[in-house]
Amino acid sequence: MVYRGPYRVRVEEKDRPRIEHPNDAIVRVTLAAICGSDLHLYHGLMPDTRVGMTFGHEFIGVVEEVGGSVQSLKPGDRVMVPFNISCGSCFYCARGMLANCHNVNPNATAVGGIYGYSHTTGGYDGGQAEFVRVPFADVGPTVIPDWMHDEDAVLLTDATATGYFGAQLGEIRQGDVVVVFGAGPVGLVAAQSAWLMGAGRVIVVDHLDYRLEKARTFAHAETVNFTEHDDVVVHLKRTTDHLGADVAIDAVGAEADGNLRQHVAAAKLKLQGGSAVALNWAIDSVRKGATISVMGAYGPIPNSVKFGDAMNKGLTLRMNQCPVARQWPRLFEHVRNGYLRPRDLVTHRIPLEHIAEGYHIFSSKLDECIKPLVVPNAA
Ligand SMILES: NC(=O)c1ccc[n+]([C@@H]2O[C@H](COP(=O)([O-])OP(=O)(O)OC[C@H]3O[C@@H](n4cnc5c(N)ncnc54)[C@H](O)[C@@H]3O)[C@@H](O)[C@H]2O)c1
Ligand SMILES: [Zn+2]
Ligand SMILES: [Zn+2]
């Protein structure tokens, strides 16, 4: 998969990645996915997304080759690779902040390294490909347990880990009312995970009816279609004793719909880094003293966030890119015990050579698409 410019991707033959450092591995990809985050790149909204870059930060595969110092993997191992690239030993990695590694991204002081996610996150080529170079092979990847289904494994490398992390950062207490903005894969898993953490009510907000239907069947949530209300904030207040929810999770990010002026200013005129409509709805609709967990991605350019209201309401805002590998021990148990079934989110399985069509379907939300997987030829 190669990026050619906004809304243009295609398949090209590239040189096969090589071991560049003794702790690298080369992984033959068997299954990848397209993430909502890839759409920000696809739409040309992420700074320094260079033509020729290969996207893909959600993938599993088989180890093809390892560098001289790799100890935990060997050729032939089936591995899942977290979307974060982390060194495992810097100040941040040592504190479990695997998404904020200080050694893997020369271009930023905020985020660490992410596969296939522009030079803002290190310029690494990603896994929507037949082969990918995996740096720090002893740190990130894990051998997939025999009992685990491939489609569960691939979604544990991002969407499932992130949705669960979103609920965790919400600091949900027994009986809490949790509102999740966005019924994409991340929001759906966040809603499902909220129950595991003791929520008393879970409400999912979106405008795509087929995704809200999934929120009811997959995550057993109440749903709100924001286009059916003049003011979705007022509606949410009404259904929560006029106080507001205890916890809100933003699983939308900088490309939120729902406010035309913001959308034009952000996506069309590029006057700001994105439209923070969902985040502002979260700030307005929660009760005072609530916690807001932000999983939706925002770029480095400023957005109009209602920060003063958040301050004056005494809100706690928690956010980060998900430190995926840190989530795995508990998530493996939840998948094994059947509390989480990530593969139920998969709606499309697209051959790598048809990836342009896959991006188009997922971006335009056609054909009831929720989660598209990408299947390389060599798989
Ligand atoms: N923090 C992380 O580590 C991390 C990891 C993965 C994804 N993300 C981000 O999470 C977000 C969701 O990812 P996804 O894969 O589920 O994407 P997605 O595009 O499939 O889902 C986004 C959903 O939000 C809905 N939406 C749009 N405007 C809305 C609004 N104003 N209110 C409520 N819903 C609205 C859309 O209709 C869509 O269903 C993206 O911003 C993505 O970049 C972050
Ligand atoms: Zn992602
Ligand atoms: Zn590090």
Short mmCIF file of C-alpha atoms and ligand atoms in Angstrom, two decimals:
data_model
loop_
_atom_site.label_atom_id
_atom_site.label_comp_id
_atom_site.label_asym_id
_atom_site.label_seq_id
_atom_site.Cartn_x
_atom_site.Cartn_y
_atom_site.Cartn_z
CA MET A 1 0.00 0.00 0.00
CA VAL A 2 1.40 3.37 -0.93
CA TYR A 3 0.10 6.89 -0.23
CA ARG A 4 -0.06 9.12 -3.30
CA GLY A 5 -1.82 12.18 -1.82
CA PRO A 6 -5.18 12.91 -0.18
CA TYR A 7 -7.82 10.29 -1.06
CA ARG A 8 -5.30 8.45 -3.26
CA VAL A 9 -3.63 5.22 -2.30
CA ARG A 10 -2.50 2.37 -4.49
CA VAL A 11 -0.55 -0.87 -4.49
CA GLU A 12 3.07 -0.70 -5.62
CA GLU A 13 6.01 -3.06 -5.61
CA LYS A 14 8.57 -1.74 -3.10
CA ASP A 15 11.95 -3.11 -2.03
CA ARG A 16 11.61 -5.73 0.64
CA PRO A 17 12.45 -4.28 4.07
CA ARG A 18 15.83 -5.39 5.46
CA ILE A 19 17.27 -5.81 8.93
CA GLU A 20 18.81 -2.40 9.68
CA HIS A 21 19.69 -2.92 13.33
CA PRO A 22 20.51 -6.11 15.31
CA ASN A 23 17.24 -5.83 17.26
CA ASP A 24 15.05 -5.64 14.14
CA ALA A 25 12.79 -8.40 12.87
CA ILE A 26 11.22 -8.73 9.45
CA VAL A 27 7.61 -9.88 9.69
CA ARG A 28 5.61 -11.39 6.83
CA VAL A 29 2.17 -9.88 7.35
CA THR A 30 -0.71 -12.36 7.42
CA LEU A 31 -3.49 -9.95 8.39
CA ALA A 32 -3.73 -6.18 8.77
CA ALA A 33 -6.56 -3.73 9.39
CA ILE A 34 -7.49 -0.20 8.41
CA CYS A 35 -8.00 2.00 11.48
CA GLY A 36 -10.04 5.18 11.88
CA SER A 37 -6.67 6.87 12.44
CA ASP A 38 -5.59 5.89 8.92
CA LEU A 39 -8.47 7.98 7.63
CA HIS A 40 -6.88 11.15 9.05
CA LEU A 41 -3.81 10.33 6.92
CA TYR A 42 -5.92 9.35 3.91
CA HIS A 43 -7.79 12.66 4.13
CA GLY A 44 -4.49 14.56 4.14
CA LEU A 45 -5.01 15.98 7.63
CA MET A 46 -1.90 14.64 9.36
CA PRO A 47 1.17 16.86 8.91
CA ASP A 48 4.21 15.43 7.09
CA THR A 49 2.45 12.47 5.49
CA ARG A 50 4.82 11.84 2.61
CA VAL A 51 3.98 10.43 -0.79
CA GLY A 52 5.32 6.90 -0.99
CA MET A 53 4.65 6.05 2.65
CA THR A 54 3.07 2.70 3.50
CA PHE A 55 0.32 2.93 6.16
CA GLY A 56 -0.85 0.25 8.56
CA HIS A 57 -0.34 0.07 12.32
CA GLU A 58 -2.69 -2.83 13.12
CA PHE A 59 -1.17 -6.12 11.92
CA ILE A 60 -0.07 -9.64 12.74
CA GLY A 61 2.26 -11.96 10.88
CA VAL A 62 4.97 -14.56 10.89
CA VAL A 63 8.59 -13.75 11.72
CA GLU A 64 10.64 -14.11 8.56
CA GLU A 65 14.07 -13.04 9.79
CA VAL A 66 15.60 -11.65 13.00
CA GLY A 67 18.65 -9.49 13.70
CA GLY A 68 21.65 -10.79 15.66
CA SER A 69 20.57 -9.54 19.08
CA VAL A 70 16.91 -10.61 19.02
CA GLN A 71 16.26 -13.11 21.80
CA SER A 72 12.51 -13.41 22.25
CA LEU A 73 11.47 -14.20 18.65
CA LYS A 74 12.61 -16.67 16.02
CA PRO A 75 11.73 -17.23 12.38
CA GLY A 76 8.39 -18.97 12.05
CA ASP A 77 6.83 -17.44 15.19
CA ARG A 78 3.27 -16.09 14.74
CA VAL A 79 3.37 -12.62 16.24
CA MET A 80 1.10 -9.72 17.01
CA VAL A 81 2.74 -6.31 16.85
CA PRO A 82 1.46 -3.36 18.92
CA PHE A 83 0.93 -0.17 16.94
CA ASN A 84 3.43 1.67 19.14
CA ILE A 85 7.15 1.37 18.55
CA SER A 86 8.92 1.56 21.92
CA CYS A 87 12.52 1.09 23.06
CA GLY A 88 11.51 -0.47 26.38
CA SER A 89 14.14 1.31 28.43
CA CYS A 90 13.82 5.13 28.23
CA PHE A 91 12.32 7.31 30.99
CA TYR A 92 8.81 6.88 29.54
CA CYS A 93 8.95 3.18 28.63
CA ALA A 94 10.25 2.48 32.14
CA ARG A 95 7.06 4.09 33.46
CA GLY A 96 4.79 2.10 31.15
CA MET A 97 4.19 5.02 28.78
CA LEU A 98 4.85 2.85 25.75
CA ALA A 99 3.06 5.28 23.44
CA ASN A 100 5.44 8.09 24.38
CA CYS A 101 8.85 6.45 23.97
CA HIS A 102 11.60 9.05 23.77
CA ASN A 103 13.98 7.05 21.57
CA VAL A 104 11.98 6.17 18.49
CA ASN A 105 10.78 9.43 17.00
CA PRO A 106 13.27 12.17 16.20
CA ASN A 107 10.55 14.58 15.07
CA ALA A 108 8.35 15.04 18.09
CA THR A 109 8.45 15.61 21.78
CA ALA A 110 4.87 14.37 22.24
CA VAL A 111 3.99 11.04 20.68
CA GLY A 112 6.49 8.19 20.28
CA GLY A 113 6.76 5.97 17.20
CA ILE A 114 3.80 4.48 15.31
CA TYR A 115 3.99 2.22 12.26
CA GLY A 116 2.83 3.81 9.02
CA TYR A 117 1.70 7.04 10.57
CA SER A 118 3.58 9.89 8.84
CA HIS A 119 6.92 11.39 9.78
CA THR A 120 5.18 13.08 12.71
CA THR A 121 5.36 9.70 14.44
CA GLY A 122 8.78 8.66 13.21
CA GLY A 123 8.34 7.90 9.50
CA TYR A 124 8.19 4.11 9.83
CA ASP A 125 6.60 2.13 7.02
CA GLY A 126 3.55 0.18 8.17
CA GLY A 127 1.93 -3.20 7.91
CA GLN A 128 -0.57 -2.84 5.05
CA ALA A 129 2.08 -4.69 3.11
CA GLU A 130 3.49 -8.15 2.56
CA PHE A 131 6.55 -7.49 4.74
CA VAL A 132 7.34 -4.96 7.44
CA ARG A 133 10.44 -4.08 9.44
CA VAL A 134 9.76 -4.31 13.18
CA PRO A 135 12.33 -2.38 15.25
CA PHE A 136 12.95 -3.26 18.93
CA ALA A 137 11.68 -6.75 18.18
CA ASP A 138 12.38 -7.89 21.74
CA VAL A 139 10.14 -5.15 23.17
CA GLY A 140 6.84 -4.82 21.29
CA PRO A 141 5.74 -8.02 19.54
CA THR A 142 4.37 -11.06 21.34
CA VAL A 143 3.86 -14.61 20.11
CA ILE A 144 0.13 -15.16 19.52
CA PRO A 145 -1.24 -17.77 21.93
CA ASP A 146 -2.33 -20.97 20.14
CA TRP A 147 -5.95 -20.61 21.25
CA MET A 148 -6.32 -17.08 19.87
CA HIS A 149 -8.17 -16.45 16.60
CA ASP A 150 -6.17 -14.39 14.05
CA GLU A 151 -8.98 -11.85 13.73
CA ASP A 152 -9.03 -11.33 17.51
CA ALA A 153 -5.23 -11.03 17.55
CA VAL A 154 -5.08 -8.37 14.84
CA LEU A 155 -7.70 -6.22 16.57
CA LEU A 156 -5.83 -6.50 19.86
CA THR A 157 -2.93 -4.59 18.26
CA ASP A 158 -5.01 -1.40 18.26
CA ALA A 159 -8.82 -1.04 18.21
CA THR A 160 -9.61 -3.38 21.11
CA ALA A 161 -6.71 -2.27 23.27
CA THR A 162 -7.60 1.37 22.61
CA GLY A 163 -11.32 0.99 23.34
CA TYR A 164 -10.52 -0.77 26.60
CA PHE A 165 -7.93 1.89 27.49
CA GLY A 166 -10.57 4.55 26.78
CA ALA A 167 -12.85 3.01 29.38
CA GLN A 168 -9.95 2.65 31.83
CA LEU A 169 -9.01 6.32 31.56
CA GLY A 170 -12.65 7.17 32.29
CA GLU A 171 -12.05 5.92 35.86
CA ILE A 172 -15.54 4.41 35.88
CA ARG A 173 -17.02 3.76 39.30
CA GLN A 174 -19.82 1.33 40.16
CA GLY A 175 -23.11 2.50 38.66
CA ASP A 176 -21.68 5.39 36.63
CA VAL A 177 -23.45 6.74 33.55
CA VAL A 178 -20.97 6.52 30.67
CA VAL A 179 -21.51 8.32 27.36
CA VAL A 180 -19.39 7.19 24.42
CA PHE A 181 -19.14 9.52 21.42
CA GLY A 182 -18.46 7.55 18.22
CA ALA A 183 -19.66 4.06 17.32
CA GLY A 184 -16.61 3.05 15.33
CA PRO A 185 -14.52 0.09 16.47
CA VAL A 186 -12.86 2.12 19.24
CA GLY A 187 -16.14 3.48 20.63
CA LEU A 188 -17.86 0.10 20.40
CA VAL A 189 -15.11 -1.60 22.41
CA ALA A 190 -15.06 1.30 24.89
CA ALA A 191 -18.80 0.86 25.43
CA GLN A 192 -18.45 -2.89 25.88
CA SER A 193 -15.51 -2.41 28.28
CA ALA A 194 -17.42 0.17 30.35
CA TRP A 195 -19.73 -2.64 31.52
CA LEU A 196 -16.70 -4.72 32.58
CA MET A 197 -15.62 -1.78 34.76
CA GLY A 198 -18.95 -1.43 36.56
CA ALA A 199 -20.92 1.13 34.53
CA GLY A 200 -24.61 1.35 35.39
CA ARG A 201 -25.65 2.85 32.04
CA VAL A 202 -23.83 3.09 28.74
CA ILE A 203 -25.04 5.48 26.02
CA VAL A 204 -23.45 5.58 22.56
CA VAL A 205 -23.78 8.65 20.30
CA ASP A 206 -23.23 8.62 16.52
CA HIS A 207 -25.20 9.50 13.39
CA LEU A 208 -24.82 6.28 11.44
CA ASP A 209 -27.80 4.07 12.22
CA TYR A 210 -26.08 0.82 11.24
CA ARG A 211 -23.30 1.53 13.71
CA LEU A 212 -25.78 2.46 16.45
CA GLU A 213 -27.50 -0.87 15.78
CA LYS A 214 -24.12 -2.53 16.40
CA ALA A 215 -23.79 -0.53 19.63
CA ARG A 216 -27.06 -2.10 20.78
CA THR A 217 -26.25 -5.69 19.78
CA PHE A 218 -22.49 -5.83 20.33
CA ALA A 219 -22.14 -3.48 23.30
CA HIS A 220 -25.70 -3.66 24.75
CA ALA A 221 -25.74 0.12 24.96
CA GLU A 222 -28.52 2.70 24.70
CA THR A 223 -28.05 4.78 21.58
CA VAL A 224 -28.56 8.36 20.45
CA ASN A 225 -28.51 9.50 16.82
CA PHE A 226 -27.34 13.10 17.14
CA THR A 227 -29.04 14.15 13.88
CA GLU A 228 -32.42 13.40 15.48
CA HIS A 229 -31.98 16.10 18.11
CA ASP A 230 -31.75 19.88 17.72
CA ASP A 231 -29.21 19.89 20.50
CA VAL A 232 -27.70 16.56 21.47
CA VAL A 233 -26.21 18.07 24.64
CA VAL A 234 -29.66 19.09 25.91
CA HIS A 235 -30.98 15.63 25.05
CA LEU A 236 -28.16 13.93 26.96
CA LYS A 237 -28.75 16.19 29.97
CA ARG A 238 -32.45 15.32 29.91
CA THR A 239 -31.76 11.60 30.02
CA THR A 240 -29.27 11.95 32.88
CA ASP A 241 -31.36 13.70 35.54
CA HIS A 242 -30.28 17.06 34.08
CA LEU A 243 -26.94 16.69 35.81
CA GLY A 244 -25.05 14.97 33.03
CA ALA A 245 -23.08 11.77 32.68
CA ASP A 246 -20.34 10.79 35.12
CA VAL A 247 -17.93 9.79 32.39
CA ALA A 248 -17.62 10.62 28.69
CA ILE A 249 -15.35 8.93 26.18
CA ASP A 250 -14.41 10.72 22.95
CA ALA A 251 -13.93 8.00 20.34
CA VAL A 252 -14.35 10.38 17.41
CA GLY A 253 -11.37 12.71 17.19
CA ALA A 254 -10.59 15.64 14.96
CA GLU A 255 -12.83 14.72 12.04
CA ALA A 256 -16.10 14.98 13.91
CA ASP A 257 -19.30 15.78 12.05
CA GLY A 258 -22.19 17.64 13.62
CA ASN A 259 -21.12 21.24 13.17
CA LEU A 260 -20.85 22.48 9.60
CA ARG A 261 -18.95 25.67 10.44
CA GLN A 262 -16.27 23.76 12.34
CA HIS A 263 -16.09 21.11 9.64
CA VAL A 264 -15.51 23.69 6.90
CA ALA A 265 -12.97 25.62 9.00
CA ALA A 266 -11.04 22.47 9.80
CA ALA A 267 -11.32 19.99 6.96
CA LYS A 268 -11.87 22.34 4.03
CA LEU A 269 -10.12 25.62 4.87
CA LYS A 270 -7.54 24.08 7.24
CA LEU A 271 -7.91 27.07 9.58
CA GLN A 272 -7.58 24.77 12.55
CA GLY A 273 -6.24 21.27 13.16
CA GLY A 274 -9.62 19.59 13.23
CA SER A 275 -13.11 20.00 14.54
CA ALA A 276 -13.42 19.21 18.22
CA VAL A 277 -17.22 18.90 18.07
CA ALA A 278 -17.42 15.57 19.88
CA LEU A 279 -14.98 16.66 22.57
CA ASN A 280 -16.95 19.86 23.12
CA TRP A 281 -20.20 17.88 23.32
CA ALA A 282 -18.50 15.71 25.93
CA ILE A 283 -17.39 18.77 27.94
CA ASP A 284 -20.91 20.26 27.77
CA SER A 285 -22.90 17.11 28.48
CA VAL A 286 -21.10 15.64 31.51
CA ARG A 287 -21.83 16.67 35.08
CA LYS A 288 -19.48 18.90 37.05
CA GLY A 289 -16.51 16.97 38.36
CA ALA A 290 -16.82 14.31 35.64
CA THR A 291 -13.99 12.56 33.84
CA ILE A 292 -13.52 12.75 30.09
CA SER A 293 -11.34 10.20 28.36
CA VAL A 294 -10.08 11.22 24.94
CA MET A 295 -9.20 8.38 22.58
CA GLY A 296 -10.10 10.25 19.39
CA ALA A 297 -6.98 11.45 17.62
CA TYR A 298 -6.09 15.13 17.34
CA GLY A 299 -3.14 16.43 15.37
CA PRO A 300 -0.50 18.81 16.66
CA ILE A 301 -2.28 21.91 15.28
CA PRO A 302 -4.67 23.75 17.69
CA ASN A 303 -8.39 22.96 17.82
CA SER A 304 -11.15 25.09 19.37
CA VAL A 305 -11.73 23.16 22.57
CA LYS A 306 -13.96 24.64 25.27
CA PHE A 307 -11.17 24.58 27.76
CA GLY A 308 -12.64 27.26 30.01
CA ASP A 309 -15.82 25.28 30.50
CA ALA A 310 -13.80 22.16 31.30
CA MET A 311 -11.82 24.16 33.86
CA ASN A 312 -14.83 25.79 35.48
CA LYS A 313 -16.74 22.49 35.70
CA GLY A 314 -13.82 20.87 37.49
CA LEU A 315 -13.46 18.16 34.88
CA THR A 316 -10.66 15.64 34.68
CA LEU A 317 -9.42 15.16 31.13
CA ARG A 318 -7.36 12.05 30.51
CA MET A 319 -5.93 11.04 27.16
CA ASN A 320 -3.11 9.41 25.27
CA GLN A 321 -2.31 7.11 22.43
CA CYS A 322 -2.92 3.63 23.82
CA PRO A 323 0.12 1.83 25.27
CA VAL A 324 -1.01 -1.38 23.57
CA ALA A 325 1.34 -4.05 24.92
CA ARG A 326 0.65 -2.93 28.50
CA GLN A 327 -3.01 -3.86 28.00
CA TRP A 328 -2.39 -7.34 26.68
CA PRO A 329 -2.16 -9.55 29.79
CA ARG A 330 -5.63 -8.53 30.96
CA LEU A 331 -7.14 -8.38 27.47
CA PHE A 332 -5.91 -11.88 26.63
CA GLU A 333 -7.85 -13.12 29.67
CA HIS A 334 -10.98 -11.21 28.66
CA VAL A 335 -10.81 -12.64 25.13
CA ARG A 336 -10.10 -16.15 26.36
CA ASN A 337 -13.04 -15.97 28.79
CA GLY A 338 -15.36 -14.58 26.12
CA TYR A 339 -15.95 -11.20 27.78
CA LEU A 340 -14.53 -9.53 24.68
CA ARG A 341 -14.92 -10.84 21.11
CA PRO A 342 -13.10 -8.33 18.92
CA ARG A 343 -13.62 -10.31 15.71
CA ASP A 344 -17.36 -9.60 15.83
CA LEU A 345 -16.46 -6.08 14.63
CA VAL A 346 -15.03 -7.27 11.32
CA THR A 347 -17.27 -6.47 8.36
CA HIS A 348 -14.85 -6.60 5.40
CA ARG A 349 -11.87 -8.74 4.38
CA ILE A 350 -10.10 -6.97 1.53
CA PRO A 351 -7.22 -8.39 -0.52
CA LEU A 352 -4.19 -6.10 -0.33
CA GLU A 353 -4.32 -5.48 -4.07
CA HIS A 354 -7.80 -3.93 -3.63
CA ILE A 355 -6.77 -1.67 -0.78
CA ALA A 356 -7.79 1.54 -2.58
CA GLU A 357 -11.36 0.26 -2.64
CA GLY A 358 -11.06 -0.69 1.03
CA TYR A 359 -10.05 2.85 1.99
CA HIS A 360 -12.88 4.29 -0.07
CA ILE A 361 -15.51 2.01 1.50
CA PHE A 362 -14.29 2.62 5.06
CA SER A 363 -13.80 6.37 4.58
CA SER A 364 -17.25 6.90 3.05
CA LYS A 365 -18.86 4.44 5.49
CA LEU A 366 -20.34 2.46 2.58
CA ASP A 367 -21.72 -1.06 2.68
CA GLU A 368 -22.28 -0.88 6.49
CA CYS A 369 -18.54 -0.99 7.01
CA ILE A 370 -17.32 -1.07 10.59
CA LYS A 371 -13.91 -2.74 10.53
CA PRO A 372 -12.10 -3.69 7.32
CA LEU A 373 -9.25 -6.21 7.41
CA VAL A 374 -6.55 -6.35 4.75
CA VAL A 375 -5.31 -9.72 3.55
CA PRO A 376 -1.91 -9.74 1.79
CA ASN A 377 -1.30 -12.09 -1.08
CA ALA A 378 1.57 -13.87 0.62
CA ALA A 379 -0.55 -14.59 3.72
N1 LIG B 1 -5.73 6.98 21.19
C1 LIG B 1 -5.39 5.95 20.43
O1 LIG B 1 -4.47 5.20 20.76
C2 LIG B 1 -6.18 5.64 19.20
C3 LIG B 1 -6.10 4.38 18.62
C4 LIG B 1 -6.96 4.05 17.56
C5 LIG B 1 -7.82 5.02 17.07
N2 LIG B 1 -7.81 6.27 17.62
C6 LIG B 1 -8.74 7.30 17.17
O2 LIG B 1 -10.03 6.99 17.66
C7 LIG B 1 -11.02 7.54 16.78
C8 LIG B 1 -12.03 6.45 16.41
O3 LIG B 1 -11.39 5.41 15.67
P1 LIG B 1 -12.29 4.34 14.89
O4 LIG B 1 -11.37 3.37 14.26
O5 LIG B 1 -13.37 3.85 15.78
O6 LIG B 1 -12.85 5.34 13.73
P2 LIG B 1 -14.18 5.41 12.85
O7 LIG B 1 -13.93 6.49 11.85
O8 LIG B 1 -14.58 4.08 12.37
O9 LIG B 1 -15.31 5.90 13.89
C9 LIG B 1 -15.59 7.23 14.20
C10 LIG B 1 -17.10 7.35 14.43
O10 LIG B 1 -17.41 8.65 14.94
C11 LIG B 1 -18.66 9.04 14.40
N3 LIG B 1 -18.84 10.49 14.58
C12 LIG B 1 -18.46 11.50 13.75
N4 LIG B 1 -18.78 12.70 14.32
C13 LIG B 1 -19.36 12.42 15.51
C14 LIG B 1 -19.88 13.23 16.56
N5 LIG B 1 -19.84 14.57 16.49
N6 LIG B 1 -20.41 12.61 17.65
C15 LIG B 1 -20.45 11.26 17.74
N7 LIG B 1 -19.95 10.43 16.77
C16 LIG B 1 -19.42 11.02 15.68
C17 LIG B 1 -18.56 8.58 12.97
O11 LIG B 1 -19.83 8.50 12.37
C18 LIG B 1 -17.91 7.19 13.15
O12 LIG B 1 -18.88 6.16 13.32
C19 LIG B 1 -10.25 8.13 15.60
O13 LIG B 1 -10.04 9.52 15.82
C20 LIG B 1 -8.92 7.42 15.68
O14 LIG B 1 -7.88 8.19 15.10
C21 LIG B 1 -7.02 6.59 18.67
ZN ZN B 2 -5.19 3.02 14.99
ZN ZN B 3 11.37 4.15 25.20
#
